Short mmCIF file of C-alpha atoms in Angstrom, two decimals:
data_model
loop_
_atom_site.label_atom_id
_atom_site.label_comp_id
_atom_site.label_asym_id
_atom_site.label_seq_id
_atom_site.Cartn_x
_atom_site.Cartn_y
_atom_site.Cartn_z
CA MET A 1 151.15 172.10 309.43
CA SER A 2 151.17 168.48 308.30
CA VAL A 3 152.84 165.68 310.25
CA LEU A 4 154.49 162.42 309.30
CA MET A 5 153.23 159.29 311.02
CA THR A 6 155.45 156.25 311.10
CA MET A 7 154.10 152.88 312.14
CA ARG A 8 156.50 150.00 312.57
CA VAL A 9 155.37 146.41 313.06
CA THR A 10 156.95 142.99 313.14
CA GLY A 11 155.46 140.97 310.32
CA SER A 12 155.78 139.60 306.83
CA PRO A 13 156.31 142.10 304.00
CA SER A 14 155.52 139.35 301.48
CA GLY A 15 152.35 138.54 303.44
CA LEU A 16 151.26 142.16 303.12
CA GLU A 17 152.03 142.17 299.39
CA LYS A 18 150.01 138.97 298.93
CA LEU A 19 147.10 140.41 300.91
CA ALA A 20 147.17 143.53 298.73
CA ALA A 21 147.31 141.48 295.53
CA ASP A 22 144.37 139.34 296.66
CA ASN A 23 142.32 142.22 298.13
CA GLY A 24 143.16 145.33 296.13
CA ALA A 25 139.64 146.73 296.46
CA LEU A 26 139.86 146.56 300.25
CA PHE A 27 143.13 148.50 300.24
CA GLN A 28 141.60 151.13 297.94
CA GLU A 29 138.54 151.40 300.21
CA VAL A 30 140.70 152.00 303.29
CA LEU A 31 142.86 154.47 301.37
CA ALA A 32 139.80 156.41 300.20
CA ASP A 33 138.49 156.57 303.77
CA ALA A 34 141.85 157.79 305.06
CA SER A 35 142.12 160.38 302.28
CA GLY A 36 138.71 161.72 303.22
CA ARG A 37 139.90 162.07 306.82
CA GLY A 38 143.08 164.02 306.08
CA LEU A 39 145.64 161.59 304.66
CA ILE A 40 148.01 163.36 302.25
CA SER A 41 150.34 160.51 301.30
CA HIS A 42 150.85 156.85 302.25
CA HIS A 43 153.63 154.32 301.65
CA PHE A 44 154.52 150.81 302.86
CA TYR A 45 158.14 149.67 303.19
CA GLY A 46 159.48 146.29 304.24
CA ASN A 47 162.66 144.57 305.29
CA GLN A 48 163.45 141.16 306.75
CA GLY A 49 160.51 140.63 309.11
CA GLU A 50 159.29 144.21 309.51
CA ILE A 51 156.79 146.54 307.86
CA LEU A 52 157.05 150.31 308.03
CA VAL A 53 154.17 152.61 307.13
CA VAL A 54 155.01 156.24 306.37
CA ASP A 55 152.02 158.56 306.09
CA GLU A 56 151.64 162.31 305.85
CA TRP A 57 148.50 163.64 307.54
CA ASN A 58 146.97 167.09 307.81
CA ASP A 59 147.52 166.83 311.55
CA GLU A 60 147.95 164.24 314.28
CA ALA A 61 144.28 164.43 315.32
CA SER A 62 143.14 163.42 311.80
CA CYS A 63 145.27 160.28 311.93
CA HIS A 64 143.94 159.33 315.37
CA ALA A 65 140.36 159.88 314.17
CA PHE A 66 140.97 157.59 311.18
CA PHE A 67 142.32 154.79 313.40
CA GLU A 68 139.41 155.18 315.83
CA HIS A 69 137.00 154.74 312.90
CA SER A 70 138.87 152.09 310.89
CA GLY A 71 140.91 150.39 313.62
CA PRO A 72 139.09 147.03 313.53
CA GLN A 73 139.41 146.80 309.74
CA ILE A 74 143.11 147.76 309.88
CA GLN A 75 143.71 145.23 312.68
CA GLN A 76 142.08 142.47 310.61
CA MET A 77 144.24 143.35 307.61
CA MET A 78 147.39 143.35 309.73
CA THR A 79 146.54 139.97 311.29
CA THR A 80 145.89 138.47 307.84
CA ALA A 81 149.22 139.90 306.63
CA GLY A 82 151.10 138.14 309.42
CA VAL A 83 151.75 141.06 311.75
CA THR A 84 152.85 139.55 315.03
CA ALA A 85 153.15 142.54 317.39
CA GLU A 86 151.32 145.72 318.32
CA PRO A 87 152.23 148.63 316.05
CA SER A 88 154.42 151.44 317.25
CA LEU A 89 153.13 154.81 316.01
CA GLU A 90 155.22 157.95 316.09
CA PHE A 91 154.48 161.46 314.85
CA TRP A 92 157.07 163.76 313.37
CA ARG A 93 156.92 167.46 312.57
CA HIS A 94 158.91 169.13 309.81
CA LEU A 95 161.92 171.12 310.96
CA GLU A 96 162.79 174.33 309.11
CA VAL A 97 166.56 174.13 308.76
CA GLY A 98 166.93 175.34 305.16
CA ASP A 99 168.11 172.17 303.47
CA ASP A 100 164.89 170.62 302.10
CA MET A 101 165.14 168.84 298.78
CA GLY A 102 162.34 167.35 296.73
#
């Protein structure tokens, strides 16, 4: 069963958007690597001073394996985007309560 991974960091959402605009190929390269390692979906969200990543992975182990492989590249991207604190990763499993929508 798939899991959701949330990663929350203090940083600049506009800095991340600028990095993506200036380095689109790098983002696509990382995304392709993650997809090959079990990533199902990936989204960035931002608010005043924070960035939230919401991913769906085949399983928690696949996500950990991706970060072990691509961690230095991800860390460099986060530093360039203005991330100022260590990320907080959490994993969530789907609950079957009969009210899913979408």
